[in-house]
Amino acid sequence: MNDCLSAFETLYRTYYRRMVVYAGGFSAVPAHERTDLAHDILVHAWLKREQFRPRAGTDRSEEQKLNAWIYALARNFILDRIRANRLRTIPFVEEREAEPIARSKTPEEEAVSSDLLKSIRNAISAMSERDREIAQLVFYERMTAAETARVMGIPGATVRWRLAVMRKALRQTVEERS
Amino acid sequence: MKKQTRNKIDDLAHEAIAERVASVKYPESVPLPVFRGAETQETAYTVEESRQKSRRAAVAPSRQASRQSSGQMFRRYASPFNLVAAALVCCLILPPLAVGRDARLSHISAAVHSRGEIERCRMAAIDIISLAAQGQHNSPRR
């Protein structure tokens, strides 16, 4: 039993924050629902853990495969909840400024980098719901376009196209800043 | 786009999203019961139980209501208006249904005697005759 509990704790510690941010990407999920939703997703993933069967023959690690499985499960769970509860639709607003992570840079570099990251965060926040989702899966989780397409249930070509558009927009942001 | 530029943009986007992820706080106020069970050895919760127990206490009223049973919801949302509506239904709608055609006849009689209009009398008479033809004998006095 304790092994199970510690495994669940590990799962929870690893994915809780990611799930809160992921749920926040859906504009139909109110801000106060995100943490509850993240908790429910992880409990749901835990209950369904027997269904996780990583595909053999790919060069992705077990962790990356688990990532893709959990995100696919989370996506379905969130959409089910939205359909069931008819969650109130609210515009996506970033609640508060993110706390900067400690980095080993000079204060000047830190200021420039922080400003740039803020611009990029704003640019990502201004994207459509689908693009934000793709951004999190590809940029943050380092999923491939094919994995992202499987998670989201859309064609791989669509993911690659949206990625190209996003990269172009982010590049413009970076160039404007620098 | 060059691969180097693409990688740089990807890294910046990764860092920007990582900051957002890092800014999310763990629910310190409501630790998971599964953790408590693991630490104290006093209980062995199942995951289903933990789900129920580790829900946040402060949830939106609508969600709280949705989790309540129908009986609790009735008590929660019972208002004087419902009682008044039920009383009106009992007093105004049910008696005519229960009394039936006799009530209709007396209504016709009252209309005839109070107004005395020829046309209404005629219509009332036709009504009375038609009802009498159907076997009703409770015709009003003339």
XYZ file of C-alpha atoms in Angstrom:
320
model
C 0.000 0.000 0.000
C 2.800 2.385 0.918
C 4.475 1.755 -2.424
C 1.253 2.738 -4.134
C 0.974 5.856 -2.040
C 4.524 6.928 -2.713
C 4.043 6.262 -6.430
C 0.929 8.403 -6.417
C 2.791 11.090 -4.520
C 5.533 11.050 -7.128
C 2.998 11.298 -9.908
C 1.264 14.120 -8.108
C 4.448 16.054 -7.414
C 5.616 15.629 -10.978
C 2.490 16.582 -12.821
C 0.336 18.741 -10.560
C 1.769 22.080 -11.667
C 1.852 21.088 -15.294
C -1.769 20.037 -15.178
C -2.827 23.309 -13.550
C -1.130 25.264 -16.336
C -2.488 22.903 -18.975
C -6.037 23.233 -17.646
C -5.544 26.985 -17.579
C -4.961 26.904 -21.308
C -8.602 25.964 -21.863
C -10.595 29.156 -21.856
C -13.730 27.318 -20.711
C -12.077 26.342 -17.447
C -12.537 29.028 -14.806
C -9.495 29.976 -12.758
C -10.911 28.573 -9.546
C -11.503 25.196 -11.174
C -7.974 24.593 -12.376
C -6.467 23.191 -9.216
C -9.443 20.920 -8.601
C -9.299 19.787 -12.173
C -5.583 19.041 -11.943
C -6.195 16.960 -8.859
C -9.021 15.052 -10.535
C -6.908 14.424 -13.613
C -4.112 12.906 -11.560
C -6.454 10.714 -9.549
C -8.079 9.653 -12.810
C -4.667 8.874 -14.305
C -3.829 6.862 -11.230
C -7.015 4.841 -11.501
C -6.375 4.216 -15.199
C -2.679 3.442 -14.810
C -3.174 -0.146 -15.917
C -4.154 1.146 -19.333
C -0.778 2.755 -19.926
C 0.979 0.622 -22.488
C 3.949 2.396 -24.025
C 4.422 1.841 -27.695
C 7.364 -0.304 -28.544
C 9.813 0.514 -31.282
C 10.053 4.277 -30.878
C 13.096 6.198 -29.778
C 11.212 8.050 -27.068
C 11.981 7.322 -23.438
C 9.480 5.806 -21.039
C 9.033 9.154 -19.356
C 8.236 10.865 -22.632
C 5.719 8.177 -23.463
C 4.135 8.570 -20.051
C 4.003 12.319 -20.650
C 2.099 11.832 -23.876
C -0.293 9.362 -22.245
C -1.040 11.631 -19.294
C -1.584 14.670 -21.468
C -3.929 12.763 -23.762
C -5.853 11.523 -20.737
C -5.897 15.025 -19.248
C -7.181 16.531 -22.449
C -10.061 14.073 -22.690
C -10.833 14.526 -19.023
C -10.951 18.317 -19.297
C -13.133 18.229 -22.414
C -15.480 15.746 -20.745
C -15.734 17.975 -17.705
C -16.400 21.032 -19.856
C -19.162 19.207 -21.706
C -20.673 17.795 -18.542
C -20.564 20.909 -16.414
C -20.916 23.488 -19.140
C -18.184 25.410 -17.395
C -18.504 29.142 -17.697
C -16.518 30.557 -20.581
C -14.143 33.283 -19.548
C -11.398 35.050 -21.462
C -7.936 33.729 -20.895
C -6.139 36.042 -18.542
C -2.837 35.403 -16.942
C -3.604 35.606 -13.259
C -0.393 36.995 -11.950
C 3.174 37.455 -12.869
C 5.170 34.282 -12.699
C 7.880 34.122 -10.099
C 11.259 34.165 -11.794
C 13.456 31.140 -11.450
C 16.864 31.708 -9.941
C 19.511 31.727 -12.655
C 23.233 32.283 -12.678
C 23.371 35.482 -14.711
C 24.507 39.012 -14.132
C 21.795 41.494 -13.072
C 21.817 43.145 -16.523
C 21.464 39.834 -18.299
C 18.825 38.877 -15.790
C 16.802 42.038 -16.480
C 17.022 41.658 -20.265
C 16.198 37.972 -20.079
C 13.303 38.547 -17.710
C 11.883 41.216 -19.995
C 12.232 38.954 -22.994
C 10.632 36.014 -21.221
C 7.767 38.212 -20.151
C 7.213 39.255 -23.756
C 7.266 35.645 -24.868
C 4.857 34.656 -22.121
C 2.515 37.422 -23.201
C 2.825 36.354 -26.817
C 1.956 32.769 -25.889
C -0.943 33.945 -23.732
C -2.299 35.932 -26.655
C -2.354 32.861 -28.881
C -5.455 30.835 -29.547
C -6.434 28.042 -27.195
C -5.188 25.362 -29.578
C -1.883 27.099 -30.157
C -1.292 27.486 -26.432
C -1.895 23.804 -26.017
C 0.533 22.970 -28.807
C 3.076 25.364 -27.308
C 2.951 23.662 -23.947
C 3.192 20.184 -25.396
C 5.986 20.940 -27.846
C 8.019 23.701 -26.223
C 7.647 22.714 -22.603
C 7.132 18.972 -22.723
C 9.408 18.558 -25.721
C 6.947 16.292 -27.473
C 7.327 15.615 -31.149
C 4.751 16.891 -33.618
C 3.474 13.349 -34.070
C 3.014 12.844 -30.323
C 1.294 16.190 -29.993
C -0.998 15.307 -32.854
C -1.920 12.028 -31.152
C -2.584 13.767 -27.851
C -4.772 16.417 -29.434
C -6.397 14.223 -32.018
C -5.454 16.435 -34.940
C -3.292 15.786 -38.011
C 0.467 15.990 -37.612
C 0.657 18.403 -40.513
C -1.603 20.803 -38.633
C 0.700 20.708 -35.639
C 3.752 21.384 -37.783
C 1.979 24.244 -39.540
C 0.879 25.845 -36.285
C 4.382 25.409 -34.870
C 5.860 27.226 -37.836
C 3.396 30.089 -37.372
C 4.112 30.258 -33.641
C 7.858 30.205 -34.099
C 7.584 32.998 -36.606
C 5.532 35.094 -34.199
C 7.896 34.386 -31.322
C 10.865 35.221 -33.491
C 9.312 38.584 -34.268
C 8.821 39.170 -30.553
C 12.431 38.315 -29.849
C 13.695 40.558 -32.628
C 11.557 43.468 -31.458
C 12.944 43.064 -27.961
C 16.536 42.796 -29.040
C 14.329 29.610 -40.336
C 17.729 28.406 -39.293
C 17.927 25.483 -36.958
C 19.952 27.520 -34.502
C 17.324 30.272 -34.388
C 14.570 27.715 -34.086
C 16.274 26.028 -31.162
C 16.804 29.364 -29.458
C 13.147 30.273 -29.825
C 12.121 26.842 -28.590
C 14.367 27.240 -25.555
C 12.982 30.684 -24.771
C 9.421 29.425 -25.080
C 10.304 26.463 -22.871
C 11.738 28.784 -20.267
C 8.738 31.109 -20.407
C 6.280 28.257 -19.907
C 8.520 26.718 -17.231
C 8.255 29.933 -15.247
C 4.504 29.753 -15.394
C 4.551 26.129 -14.314
C 6.941 26.941 -11.485
C 4.697 29.752 -10.305
C 1.874 27.327 -9.523
C 1.804 26.484 -5.864
C 1.065 23.106 -4.405
C -2.103 22.969 -2.326
C -0.443 23.421 1.034
C -3.641 24.105 2.894
C -5.151 20.780 1.896
C -2.569 18.020 1.922
C -3.601 14.807 0.288
C -5.000 12.176 2.596
C -2.942 9.608 0.751
C 0.110 11.407 2.024
C -1.224 11.504 5.549
C -2.044 7.823 5.400
C 1.438 7.063 4.155
C 3.068 9.065 6.892
C 1.089 8.104 9.937
C 0.158 4.543 9.066
C -3.134 5.145 10.798
C -5.324 4.691 7.771
C -5.071 3.087 4.404
C -7.178 5.142 2.099
C -8.062 3.939 -1.306
C -7.544 6.394 -4.101
C -11.273 6.849 -4.481
C -11.520 7.769 -0.832
C -8.615 10.106 -1.152
C -10.308 11.810 -4.022
C -13.345 12.481 -1.930
C -11.407 13.544 1.114
C -8.808 15.735 -0.481
C -11.196 17.955 -2.339
C -10.801 21.530 -1.402
C -13.226 22.741 1.183
C -13.675 26.104 -0.432
C -15.251 25.296 -3.751
C -17.665 27.297 -5.789
C -21.244 27.144 -4.468
C -22.517 25.743 -7.737
C -20.109 22.829 -7.566
C -20.905 22.291 -3.949
C -24.594 22.135 -4.815
C -23.993 19.695 -7.615
C -22.339 17.306 -5.207
C -25.237 17.347 -2.788
C -28.013 14.857 -2.869
C -31.377 15.838 -4.209
C -32.874 15.954 -0.724
C -30.208 18.330 0.440
C -30.690 20.423 -2.632
C -34.419 20.624 -1.917
C -33.728 21.836 1.585
C -31.145 24.263 0.269
C -33.319 25.793 -2.375
C -36.775 25.490 -0.724
C -38.269 28.956 -0.564
C -41.593 30.504 0.539
C -42.391 31.075 -3.099
C -42.573 27.344 -3.722
C -44.959 26.902 -0.814
C -47.176 29.746 -2.014
C -47.236 28.298 -5.518
C -48.206 24.890 -4.143
C -50.977 26.450 -2.045
C -52.366 28.305 -5.066
C -52.401 25.110 -7.085
C -54.266 23.333 -4.296
C -56.859 26.104 -3.855
C -57.492 27.286 -7.395
C -56.848 24.436 -9.767
C -57.708 21.259 -7.931
C -61.233 22.142 -6.639
C -62.746 22.810 -10.078
C -61.227 19.604 -11.325
C -62.621 17.710 -8.384
C -66.102 19.222 -8.527
C -66.420 18.814 -12.274
C -69.446 19.752 -14.276
C -71.626 20.709 -11.339
C -69.306 23.608 -10.749
C -69.652 24.568 -14.370
C -73.432 24.583 -14.132
C -73.494 26.759 -11.049
C -71.081 29.119 -12.778
C -73.490 29.441 -15.709
C -76.381 30.047 -13.347
C -74.532 32.787 -11.519
C -73.676 34.506 -14.771
C -77.285 34.435 -15.886
C -78.761 35.815 -12.683
C -76.233 38.536 -12.117
C -76.233 40.073 -15.562
C -79.545 39.180 -17.121
C -78.364 39.658 -20.630
C -80.552 38.028 -23.225
C -77.747 36.646 -25.274
C -76.007 35.145 -22.281
C -79.293 33.679 -21.161
C -79.781 32.110 -24.488
C -76.282 30.651 -24.524
C -76.689 29.474 -20.975
C -79.971 27.838 -21.822
C -78.392 26.048 -24.743
C -75.600 24.876 -22.494
C -78.025 23.659 -19.876
C -80.118 21.839 -22.402
C -77.104 20.195 -23.953
C -75.837 19.124 -20.560
C -79.288 17.876 -19.599
C -79.375 15.875 -22.809
C -76.137 14.240 -21.727
C -77.717 13.090 -18.495
C -76.918 15.946 -16.179
C -79.859 16.983 -13.999
C -78.337 19.635 -11.854
C -79.917 22.510 -13.781
C -80.237 25.801 -11.936
C -83.521 27.295 -10.891
C -85.050 29.830 -13.174
